[in-house]
Amino acid sequence: MQEIKSPTESLQLEIRDEILLVAINRPEKRNAFNDDLVLGIEKVFENIPPQIRCVVIYGLGKHFSAGLDLSELRERDAVQGLYHSRMWHRALDKVQFGPVPVVAVLHGAVVGGGLELASACHIRVAETSTFYALPEGQRGIFVGGGASVRVPKLIGMARMMDMMFTGRVYKADEGERIGLAQYLVEEGQGLDKGIELAKKIASNAGMTNYALMHVLPKIVDSGQNEGLMMESLIAAISADAPEAKKRLTDFLEGRAKKVGE
Ligand code: 1HE
């Protein structure tokens, strides 16, 4: 275990081999995101140490995050509001399109901006206490941290509309069923599961992870012709990397694991 310096007291960082653990540390405010915390996330993801191959992010205390710190919201005018939302977009783009994949480990509240952060990550593991909501509808505001783009990609537009129109709360098992999380684990097991997944991700060829993070989302957002061409280009580039050639040779000569091993 190796400590690294955090840009804010509201985040705790720890390096374990090739994995960076990022803990949101504002439990007394249910890990609500004030500007300091959003900017802290941005700095952490701008400065991922070179040996790191995967990040696991989780919340300290009883919740992942209660979303936007509402005490900072009241005094903003429209122009400040626009810049504030764009600050969230910048920070969460660094999470989604940073140098390495990110696993979110969820428990308790994953609401508002907390769900926006979780949906910017690449894999979500939920403990049984997890619940998801977009209370912006009830607070009289709208999502501003990227949920309108990222959440429908996980669960579809109709479910997001329902969450905001009616204040619907999804429990952990429902969340896994509809695609808010890919893994559902017992309470207290999330971090272990997240680290186990991070180790697998870290063992992939770098170009595969790069293609999944940076090319797949562009393919999904594009038309079929452009998507298929991007797929061919990235497939050719990935297979040309020395690491890919070695892995293929290892398989053909019986040294690699079979599927599922
Ligand atoms: C907060 C916040 C917050 C808690 N901003 N201070 N998010 C919400 O609308 C969710 C609001 N929070 C809640 O519904 C509940 O706090 C929870 C269900 C998440 C947790 O309940 P509980 O009983 O564990 O905690 P609590 O007693 O409600 O809160 C403890 C303290 O945290 C309390 O402060 P205290 O000084 O009285 O001790 C709360 O005021 C404080 N707290 N949540 C500020 N969100 C980029 S746009 C994104 C837009 C959004 O995210 S909108 C959704 C906002």
Short mmCIF file of N, CA and C in Angstrom, two decimals, residues 21-185:
data_model
loop_
_atom_site.label_atom_id
_atom_site.label_comp_id
_atom_site.label_asym_id
_atom_site.label_seq_id
_atom_site.Cartn_x
_atom_site.Cartn_y
_atom_site.Cartn_z
N LEU A 21 -7.05 3.65 -5.50
CA LEU A 21 -8.34 3.69 -4.80
C LEU A 21 -8.65 5.15 -4.47
N VAL A 22 -9.82 5.59 -4.87
CA VAL A 22 -10.25 6.97 -4.59
C VAL A 22 -11.48 6.89 -3.69
N ALA A 23 -11.35 7.40 -2.46
CA ALA A 23 -12.47 7.37 -1.52
C ALA A 23 -13.03 8.77 -1.36
N ILE A 24 -14.35 8.91 -1.54
CA ILE A 24 -14.99 10.21 -1.32
C ILE A 24 -15.20 10.34 0.19
N ASN A 25 -14.64 11.40 0.75
CA ASN A 25 -14.52 11.51 2.20
C ASN A 25 -15.21 12.75 2.74
N ARG A 26 -16.54 12.77 2.61
CA ARG A 26 -17.32 13.86 3.20
C ARG A 26 -18.56 13.25 3.83
N PRO A 27 -18.33 12.21 4.65
CA PRO A 27 -19.49 11.44 5.11
C PRO A 27 -20.47 12.26 5.94
N GLU A 28 -19.98 13.30 6.64
CA GLU A 28 -20.89 14.09 7.48
C GLU A 28 -21.91 14.83 6.61
N LYS A 29 -21.60 15.06 5.34
CA LYS A 29 -22.55 15.66 4.38
C LYS A 29 -22.99 14.64 3.35
N ARG A 30 -22.91 13.38 3.73
CA ARG A 30 -23.34 12.26 2.86
C ARG A 30 -22.63 12.31 1.51
N ASN A 31 -21.36 12.73 1.55
CA ASN A 31 -20.53 12.82 0.34
C ASN A 31 -21.15 13.69 -0.74
N ALA A 32 -21.88 14.73 -0.30
CA ALA A 32 -22.43 15.70 -1.26
C ALA A 32 -21.27 16.44 -1.93
N PHE A 33 -21.45 16.76 -3.19
CA PHE A 33 -20.39 17.36 -3.99
C PHE A 33 -20.44 18.88 -3.94
N ASN A 34 -19.55 19.49 -3.15
CA ASN A 34 -19.34 20.93 -3.29
C ASN A 34 -18.30 21.16 -4.39
N ASP A 35 -18.04 22.42 -4.72
CA ASP A 35 -17.11 22.71 -5.82
C ASP A 35 -15.73 22.12 -5.55
N ASP A 36 -15.29 22.20 -4.29
CA ASP A 36 -13.97 21.68 -3.92
C ASP A 36 -13.85 20.19 -4.29
N LEU A 37 -14.91 19.46 -4.06
CA LEU A 37 -14.89 18.02 -4.34
C LEU A 37 -14.91 17.76 -5.85
N VAL A 38 -15.73 18.51 -6.58
CA VAL A 38 -15.77 18.32 -8.05
C VAL A 38 -14.39 18.65 -8.64
N LEU A 39 -13.80 19.76 -8.19
CA LEU A 39 -12.48 20.13 -8.71
C LEU A 39 -11.42 19.13 -8.27
N GLY A 40 -11.60 18.56 -7.08
CA GLY A 40 -10.67 17.53 -6.60
C GLY A 40 -10.71 16.30 -7.51
N ILE A 41 -11.91 15.89 -7.89
CA ILE A 41 -12.06 14.75 -8.82
C ILE A 41 -11.32 15.07 -10.12
N GLU A 42 -11.54 16.29 -10.61
CA GLU A 42 -10.88 16.67 -11.88
C GLU A 42 -9.35 16.54 -11.74
N LYS A 43 -8.82 17.07 -10.63
CA LYS A 43 -7.35 17.04 -10.46
C LYS A 43 -6.84 15.61 -10.34
N VAL A 44 -7.54 14.79 -9.59
CA VAL A 44 -7.09 13.40 -9.43
C VAL A 44 -7.00 12.70 -10.79
N PHE A 45 -8.04 12.90 -11.61
CA PHE A 45 -8.07 12.17 -12.88
C PHE A 45 -7.16 12.80 -13.93
N GLU A 46 -6.74 14.05 -13.69
CA GLU A 46 -5.73 14.66 -14.58
C GLU A 46 -4.33 14.18 -14.24
N ASN A 47 -4.18 13.68 -13.02
CA ASN A 47 -2.83 13.35 -12.54
C ASN A 47 -2.71 11.90 -12.09
N ILE A 48 -3.29 11.01 -12.86
CA ILE A 48 -3.18 9.58 -12.52
C ILE A 48 -1.71 9.17 -12.69
N PRO A 49 -1.09 8.62 -11.64
CA PRO A 49 0.32 8.22 -11.78
C PRO A 49 0.51 7.19 -12.89
N PRO A 50 1.65 7.22 -13.57
CA PRO A 50 1.83 6.39 -14.76
C PRO A 50 1.73 4.89 -14.51
N GLN A 51 2.03 4.43 -13.29
CA GLN A 51 1.99 2.97 -13.06
C GLN A 51 0.56 2.46 -12.88
N ILE A 52 -0.41 3.39 -12.74
CA ILE A 52 -1.80 2.98 -12.46
C ILE A 52 -2.48 2.49 -13.73
N ARG A 53 -3.19 1.34 -13.61
CA ARG A 53 -3.86 0.76 -14.78
C ARG A 53 -5.37 0.66 -14.59
N CYS A 54 -5.85 0.97 -13.39
CA CYS A 54 -7.30 1.00 -13.17
C CYS A 54 -7.58 1.78 -11.88
N VAL A 55 -8.73 2.43 -11.81
CA VAL A 55 -9.13 3.18 -10.62
C VAL A 55 -10.40 2.54 -10.04
N VAL A 56 -10.47 2.52 -8.71
CA VAL A 56 -11.72 2.12 -8.04
C VAL A 56 -12.15 3.31 -7.19
N ILE A 57 -13.39 3.75 -7.37
CA ILE A 57 -13.88 4.90 -6.60
C ILE A 57 -15.05 4.46 -5.74
N TYR A 58 -15.07 4.93 -4.48
CA TYR A 58 -16.14 4.53 -3.56
C TYR A 58 -16.35 5.64 -2.53
N GLY A 59 -17.42 5.51 -1.74
CA GLY A 59 -17.73 6.55 -0.77
C GLY A 59 -17.50 6.06 0.65
N LEU A 60 -16.97 6.93 1.52
CA LEU A 60 -16.82 6.59 2.94
C LEU A 60 -18.13 6.92 3.67
N GLY A 61 -18.39 6.22 4.76
CA GLY A 61 -19.65 6.43 5.49
C GLY A 61 -20.75 5.56 4.93
N LYS A 62 -21.99 6.01 5.12
CA LYS A 62 -23.14 5.13 4.79
C LYS A 62 -23.65 5.28 3.36
N HIS A 63 -23.07 6.23 2.59
CA HIS A 63 -23.59 6.48 1.24
C HIS A 63 -22.45 6.70 0.25
N PHE A 64 -22.75 6.37 -1.02
CA PHE A 64 -21.80 6.72 -2.08
C PHE A 64 -21.79 8.24 -2.23
N SER A 65 -22.93 8.83 -2.57
CA SER A 65 -23.00 10.30 -2.62
C SER A 65 -24.44 10.79 -2.72
N ALA A 66 -24.72 11.86 -1.96
CA ALA A 66 -26.04 12.51 -1.98
C ALA A 66 -26.13 13.54 -3.10
N GLY A 67 -25.15 13.56 -4.01
CA GLY A 67 -25.24 14.45 -5.18
C GLY A 67 -24.74 15.85 -4.89
N LEU A 68 -25.26 16.78 -5.66
CA LEU A 68 -24.83 18.17 -5.55
C LEU A 68 -25.03 18.69 -4.13
N ASP A 69 -24.05 19.44 -3.63
CA ASP A 69 -24.21 20.09 -2.33
C ASP A 69 -25.21 21.23 -2.51
N LEU A 70 -26.43 21.01 -2.02
CA LEU A 70 -27.52 21.95 -2.29
C LEU A 70 -27.31 23.29 -1.60
N SER A 71 -26.44 23.31 -0.55
CA SER A 71 -26.24 24.58 0.15
C SER A 71 -25.47 25.58 -0.72
N GLU A 72 -24.81 25.09 -1.78
CA GLU A 72 -24.06 26.00 -2.66
C GLU A 72 -24.91 26.47 -3.84
N LEU A 73 -26.12 25.94 -3.95
CA LEU A 73 -26.90 26.16 -5.19
C LEU A 73 -27.71 27.45 -5.16
N ARG A 74 -28.20 27.80 -3.96
CA ARG A 74 -29.22 28.84 -3.86
C ARG A 74 -28.82 30.19 -4.46
N GLU A 75 -27.55 30.56 -4.26
CA GLU A 75 -27.13 31.93 -4.58
C GLU A 75 -26.68 32.13 -6.03
N ARG A 76 -26.70 31.08 -6.85
CA ARG A 76 -26.14 31.22 -8.20
C ARG A 76 -27.10 31.87 -9.19
N ASP A 77 -26.57 32.75 -10.07
CA ASP A 77 -27.41 33.25 -11.16
C ASP A 77 -27.23 32.34 -12.38
N ALA A 78 -27.91 32.66 -13.49
CA ALA A 78 -27.92 31.75 -14.65
C ALA A 78 -26.51 31.56 -15.22
N VAL A 79 -25.76 32.65 -15.34
CA VAL A 79 -24.42 32.54 -15.93
C VAL A 79 -23.53 31.67 -15.05
N GLN A 80 -23.58 31.92 -13.75
CA GLN A 80 -22.78 31.09 -12.82
C GLN A 80 -23.24 29.63 -12.89
N GLY A 81 -24.55 29.45 -13.06
CA GLY A 81 -25.09 28.09 -13.17
C GLY A 81 -24.56 27.36 -14.39
N LEU A 82 -24.47 28.08 -15.51
CA LEU A 82 -23.94 27.48 -16.74
C LEU A 82 -22.49 27.04 -16.52
N TYR A 83 -21.68 27.94 -15.96
CA TYR A 83 -20.27 27.59 -15.75
C TYR A 83 -20.12 26.44 -14.75
N HIS A 84 -21.02 26.43 -13.75
CA HIS A 84 -20.96 25.37 -12.75
C HIS A 84 -21.24 24.01 -13.38
N SER A 85 -22.26 23.98 -14.24
CA SER A 85 -22.60 22.72 -14.91
C SER A 85 -21.44 22.30 -15.82
N ARG A 86 -20.85 23.27 -16.50
CA ARG A 86 -19.74 22.92 -17.39
C ARG A 86 -18.52 22.43 -16.59
N MET A 87 -18.37 22.92 -15.36
CA MET A 87 -17.28 22.41 -14.50
C MET A 87 -17.51 20.92 -14.20
N TRP A 88 -18.75 20.56 -13.90
CA TRP A 88 -19.07 19.14 -13.69
C TRP A 88 -18.75 18.34 -14.94
N HIS A 89 -19.17 18.87 -16.10
CA HIS A 89 -18.93 18.13 -17.35
C HIS A 89 -17.44 17.89 -17.55
N ARG A 90 -16.65 18.95 -17.31
CA ARG A 90 -15.19 18.84 -17.48
C ARG A 90 -14.63 17.76 -16.55
N ALA A 91 -15.04 17.82 -15.29
CA ALA A 91 -14.49 16.87 -14.30
C ALA A 91 -14.91 15.43 -14.65
N LEU A 92 -16.19 15.24 -14.99
CA LEU A 92 -16.65 13.87 -15.24
C LEU A 92 -16.17 13.35 -16.59
N ASP A 93 -15.90 14.25 -17.54
CA ASP A 93 -15.24 13.80 -18.79
C ASP A 93 -13.84 13.26 -18.49
N LYS A 94 -13.18 13.86 -17.49
CA LYS A 94 -11.83 13.36 -17.14
C LYS A 94 -11.94 11.94 -16.56
N VAL A 95 -13.05 11.68 -15.86
CA VAL A 95 -13.26 10.33 -15.33
C VAL A 95 -13.52 9.36 -16.49
N GLN A 96 -14.47 9.73 -17.35
CA GLN A 96 -14.87 8.81 -18.43
C GLN A 96 -13.78 8.65 -19.48
N PHE A 97 -13.11 9.75 -19.80
CA PHE A 97 -12.14 9.70 -20.91
C PHE A 97 -10.72 9.93 -20.42
N GLY A 98 -10.44 9.52 -19.18
CA GLY A 98 -9.09 9.65 -18.64
C GLY A 98 -8.18 8.56 -19.18
N PRO A 99 -7.03 8.36 -18.53
CA PRO A 99 -6.08 7.38 -19.05
C PRO A 99 -6.43 5.93 -18.75
N VAL A 100 -7.25 5.67 -17.71
CA VAL A 100 -7.49 4.27 -17.32
C VAL A 100 -8.96 4.06 -16.95
N PRO A 101 -9.44 2.81 -17.07
CA PRO A 101 -10.84 2.53 -16.70
C PRO A 101 -11.10 2.76 -15.20
N VAL A 102 -12.37 3.02 -14.89
CA VAL A 102 -12.76 3.34 -13.52
C VAL A 102 -13.93 2.44 -13.09
N VAL A 103 -13.76 1.78 -11.95
CA VAL A 103 -14.82 0.96 -11.38
C VAL A 103 -15.44 1.74 -10.22
N ALA A 104 -16.76 1.92 -10.23
CA ALA A 104 -17.44 2.58 -9.11
C ALA A 104 -18.02 1.52 -8.20
N VAL A 105 -17.76 1.65 -6.90
CA VAL A 105 -18.35 0.74 -5.91
C VAL A 105 -19.41 1.55 -5.16
N LEU A 106 -20.66 1.08 -5.26
CA LEU A 106 -21.79 1.88 -4.78
C LEU A 106 -22.42 1.27 -3.53
N HIS A 107 -22.88 2.15 -2.64
CA HIS A 107 -23.69 1.70 -1.51
C HIS A 107 -24.51 2.90 -1.04
N GLY A 108 -25.62 2.63 -0.35
CA GLY A 108 -26.45 3.73 0.14
C GLY A 108 -26.93 4.61 -1.02
N ALA A 109 -26.97 5.94 -0.74
CA ALA A 109 -27.51 6.86 -1.75
C ALA A 109 -26.56 7.01 -2.93
N VAL A 110 -27.12 6.82 -4.11
CA VAL A 110 -26.41 7.15 -5.36
C VAL A 110 -27.39 8.06 -6.08
N VAL A 111 -27.42 9.32 -5.67
CA VAL A 111 -28.50 10.18 -6.13
C VAL A 111 -27.96 11.44 -6.78
N GLY A 112 -28.74 11.97 -7.71
CA GLY A 112 -28.37 13.21 -8.38
C GLY A 112 -26.97 13.12 -8.94
N GLY A 113 -26.13 14.08 -8.52
CA GLY A 113 -24.75 14.11 -9.00
C GLY A 113 -23.96 12.84 -8.65
N GLY A 114 -24.40 12.13 -7.61
CA GLY A 114 -23.75 10.85 -7.28
C GLY A 114 -23.96 9.84 -8.40
N LEU A 115 -25.18 9.84 -8.96
CA LEU A 115 -25.46 8.95 -10.09
C LEU A 115 -24.74 9.46 -11.35
N GLU A 116 -24.59 10.78 -11.43
CA GLU A 116 -23.86 11.34 -12.58
C GLU A 116 -22.40 10.88 -12.56
N LEU A 117 -21.79 10.90 -11.36
CA LEU A 117 -20.42 10.39 -11.26
C LEU A 117 -20.39 8.89 -11.57
N ALA A 118 -21.31 8.14 -10.96
CA ALA A 118 -21.31 6.69 -11.17
C ALA A 118 -21.47 6.35 -12.65
N SER A 119 -22.29 7.13 -13.37
CA SER A 119 -22.54 6.80 -14.77
C SER A 119 -21.38 7.24 -15.68
N ALA A 120 -20.47 8.05 -15.15
CA ALA A 120 -19.26 8.40 -15.92
C ALA A 120 -18.19 7.32 -15.78
N CYS A 121 -18.37 6.42 -14.80
CA CYS A 121 -17.41 5.33 -14.60
C CYS A 121 -17.71 4.21 -15.60
N HIS A 122 -16.82 3.24 -15.68
CA HIS A 122 -16.94 2.24 -16.75
C HIS A 122 -17.64 0.97 -16.30
N ILE A 123 -17.52 0.66 -15.01
CA ILE A 123 -18.22 -0.51 -14.45
C ILE A 123 -18.75 -0.08 -13.08
N ARG A 124 -19.97 -0.54 -12.76
CA ARG A 124 -20.55 -0.22 -11.46
C ARG A 124 -20.86 -1.51 -10.69
N VAL A 125 -20.37 -1.54 -9.44
CA VAL A 125 -20.64 -2.66 -8.52
C VAL A 125 -21.51 -2.08 -7.40
N ALA A 126 -22.66 -2.70 -7.13
CA ALA A 126 -23.55 -2.15 -6.10
C ALA A 126 -23.69 -3.12 -4.94
N GLU A 127 -23.58 -2.59 -3.72
CA GLU A 127 -23.92 -3.37 -2.53
C GLU A 127 -25.45 -3.30 -2.33
N THR A 128 -25.95 -4.21 -1.49
CA THR A 128 -27.42 -4.34 -1.39
C THR A 128 -28.11 -3.10 -0.80
N SER A 129 -27.36 -2.23 -0.10
CA SER A 129 -28.00 -1.02 0.45
C SER A 129 -28.18 0.09 -0.58
N THR A 130 -27.66 -0.12 -1.79
CA THR A 130 -27.67 0.96 -2.79
C THR A 130 -29.09 1.35 -3.19
N PHE A 131 -29.31 2.65 -3.33
CA PHE A 131 -30.55 3.11 -3.99
C PHE A 131 -30.22 4.29 -4.89
N TYR A 132 -30.97 4.34 -5.99
CA TYR A 132 -30.68 5.32 -7.04
C TYR A 132 -31.87 6.26 -7.20
N ALA A 133 -31.59 7.55 -7.33
CA ALA A 133 -32.67 8.50 -7.59
C ALA A 133 -32.10 9.73 -8.29
N LEU A 134 -32.99 10.44 -8.97
CA LEU A 134 -32.64 11.74 -9.56
C LEU A 134 -33.61 12.77 -8.98
N PRO A 135 -33.32 13.23 -7.73
CA PRO A 135 -34.29 14.11 -7.05
C PRO A 135 -34.35 15.52 -7.62
N GLU A 136 -33.56 15.77 -8.68
CA GLU A 136 -33.60 17.10 -9.30
C GLU A 136 -35.03 17.50 -9.65
N GLY A 137 -35.82 16.52 -10.15
CA GLY A 137 -37.21 16.80 -10.49
C GLY A 137 -37.96 17.37 -9.29
N GLN A 138 -37.76 16.77 -8.12
CA GLN A 138 -38.46 17.21 -6.91
C GLN A 138 -37.89 18.52 -6.37
N ARG A 139 -36.59 18.77 -6.62
CA ARG A 139 -35.96 20.00 -6.11
C ARG A 139 -36.24 21.19 -7.03
N GLY A 140 -36.94 20.96 -8.15
CA GLY A 140 -37.28 22.06 -9.05
C GLY A 140 -36.15 22.45 -9.98
N ILE A 141 -35.15 21.56 -10.15
CA ILE A 141 -34.02 21.89 -11.03
C ILE A 141 -33.91 20.81 -12.10
N PHE A 142 -32.81 20.80 -12.81
CA PHE A 142 -32.57 19.78 -13.84
C PHE A 142 -31.18 19.22 -13.60
N VAL A 143 -30.94 18.03 -14.11
CA VAL A 143 -29.58 17.48 -13.98
C VAL A 143 -28.60 18.40 -14.71
N GLY A 144 -27.38 18.51 -14.17
CA GLY A 144 -26.40 19.39 -14.82
C GLY A 144 -25.02 18.78 -14.90
N GLY A 145 -24.90 17.56 -14.42
CA GLY A 145 -23.57 16.93 -14.39
C GLY A 145 -23.43 15.81 -15.41
N GLY A 146 -24.25 15.85 -16.45
CA GLY A 146 -24.08 14.87 -17.53
C GLY A 146 -25.07 13.73 -17.51
N ALA A 147 -26.01 13.73 -16.55
CA ALA A 147 -26.94 12.59 -16.45
C ALA A 147 -27.81 12.44 -17.69
N SER A 148 -28.18 13.58 -18.31
CA SER A 148 -29.11 13.46 -19.45
C SER A 148 -28.46 12.77 -20.63
N VAL A 149 -27.12 12.80 -20.67
CA VAL A 149 -26.41 12.09 -21.74
C VAL A 149 -26.06 10.66 -21.32
N ARG A 150 -25.60 10.51 -20.06
CA ARG A 150 -25.04 9.19 -19.68
C ARG A 150 -26.09 8.22 -19.14
N VAL A 151 -27.05 8.71 -18.37
CA VAL A 151 -28.00 7.78 -17.74
C VAL A 151 -28.90 7.07 -18.77
N PRO A 152 -29.43 7.80 -19.79
CA PRO A 152 -30.24 7.07 -20.79
C PRO A 152 -29.44 5.98 -21.51
N LYS A 153 -28.13 6.14 -21.58
CA LYS A 153 -27.33 5.08 -22.23
C LYS A 153 -27.30 3.82 -21.37
N LEU A 154 -27.51 3.97 -20.07
CA LEU A 154 -27.52 2.79 -19.20
C LEU A 154 -28.92 2.19 -19.13
N ILE A 155 -29.95 3.04 -18.99
CA ILE A 155 -31.29 2.49 -18.67
C ILE A 155 -32.37 2.90 -19.66
N GLY A 156 -32.06 3.74 -20.65
CA GLY A 156 -33.06 4.20 -21.61
C GLY A 156 -33.72 5.49 -21.13
N MET A 157 -34.21 6.26 -22.10
CA MET A 157 -34.76 7.59 -21.80
C MET A 157 -36.03 7.50 -20.96
N ALA A 158 -36.88 6.51 -21.25
CA ALA A 158 -38.17 6.43 -20.55
C ALA A 158 -37.96 6.25 -19.05
N ARG A 159 -36.98 5.42 -18.67
CA ARG A 159 -36.76 5.20 -17.23
C ARG A 159 -36.20 6.45 -16.56
N MET A 160 -35.33 7.17 -17.27
CA MET A 160 -34.81 8.41 -16.67
C MET A 160 -35.93 9.43 -16.52
N MET A 161 -36.80 9.53 -17.53
CA MET A 161 -37.95 10.46 -17.41
C MET A 161 -38.78 10.11 -16.19
N ASP A 162 -39.07 8.81 -16.03
CA ASP A 162 -39.88 8.36 -14.89
C ASP A 162 -39.20 8.75 -13.57
N MET A 163 -37.88 8.51 -13.49
CA MET A 163 -37.17 8.85 -12.24
C MET A 163 -37.34 10.32 -11.91
N MET A 164 -37.29 11.19 -12.93
CA MET A 164 -37.36 12.63 -12.64
C MET A 164 -38.79 13.13 -12.54
N PHE A 165 -39.70 12.58 -13.36
CA PHE A 165 -41.10 13.00 -13.26
C PHE A 165 -41.70 12.61 -11.91
N THR A 166 -41.41 11.41 -11.46
CA THR A 166 -42.16 10.85 -10.31
C THR A 166 -41.31 10.70 -9.05
N GLY A 167 -40.02 10.96 -9.15
CA GLY A 167 -39.17 10.76 -7.97
C GLY A 167 -38.91 9.30 -7.67
N ARG A 168 -39.12 8.44 -8.66
CA ARG A 168 -38.96 6.99 -8.44
C ARG A 168 -37.54 6.68 -7.93
N VAL A 169 -37.51 5.81 -6.93
CA VAL A 169 -36.23 5.35 -6.38
C VAL A 169 -36.05 3.88 -6.77
N TYR A 170 -34.96 3.55 -7.38
CA TYR A 170 -34.64 2.15 -7.70
C TYR A 170 -33.78 1.56 -6.60
N LYS A 171 -34.19 0.40 -6.11
CA LYS A 171 -33.38 -0.32 -5.10
C LYS A 171 -32.26 -1.06 -5.81
N ALA A 172 -31.34 -1.60 -5.00
CA ALA A 172 -30.12 -2.22 -5.56
C ALA A 172 -30.43 -3.32 -6.57
N ASP A 173 -31.37 -4.22 -6.22
CA ASP A 173 -31.62 -5.35 -7.13
C ASP A 173 -32.29 -4.89 -8.41
N GLU A 174 -33.20 -3.89 -8.28
CA GLU A 174 -33.83 -3.35 -9.50
C GLU A 174 -32.79 -2.63 -10.35
N GLY A 175 -31.89 -1.92 -9.69
CA GLY A 175 -30.84 -1.18 -10.40
C GLY A 175 -29.96 -2.11 -11.22
N GLU A 176 -29.67 -3.27 -10.64
CA GLU A 176 -28.84 -4.22 -11.40
C GLU A 176 -29.64 -4.78 -12.57
N ARG A 177 -30.93 -5.01 -12.35
CA ARG A 177 -31.78 -5.57 -13.42
C ARG A 177 -31.89 -4.61 -14.60
N ILE A 178 -32.00 -3.31 -14.33
CA ILE A 178 -32.22 -2.38 -15.45
C ILE A 178 -30.92 -1.84 -16.02
N GLY A 179 -29.78 -2.14 -15.39
CA GLY A 179 -28.50 -1.73 -15.98
C GLY A 179 -27.80 -0.57 -15.31
N LEU A 180 -28.30 -0.16 -14.12
CA LEU A 180 -27.56 0.90 -13.42
C LEU A 180 -26.25 0.37 -12.84
N ALA A 181 -26.25 -0.91 -12.48
CA ALA A 181 -25.00 -1.54 -12.04
C ALA A 181 -24.86 -2.88 -12.78
N GLN A 182 -23.63 -3.30 -12.98
CA GLN A 182 -23.41 -4.61 -13.63
C GLN A 182 -23.26 -5.73 -12.62
N TYR A 183 -22.93 -5.38 -11.37
CA TYR A 183 -22.71 -6.40 -10.33
C TYR A 183 -23.48 -5.99 -9.08
N LEU A 184 -24.08 -6.98 -8.43
CA LEU A 184 -24.77 -6.76 -7.16
C LEU A 184 -24.12 -7.67 -6.14
N VAL A 185 -23.63 -7.11 -5.04
CA VAL A 185 -22.92 -7.93 -4.05
C VAL A 185 -23.46 -7.63 -2.65
#
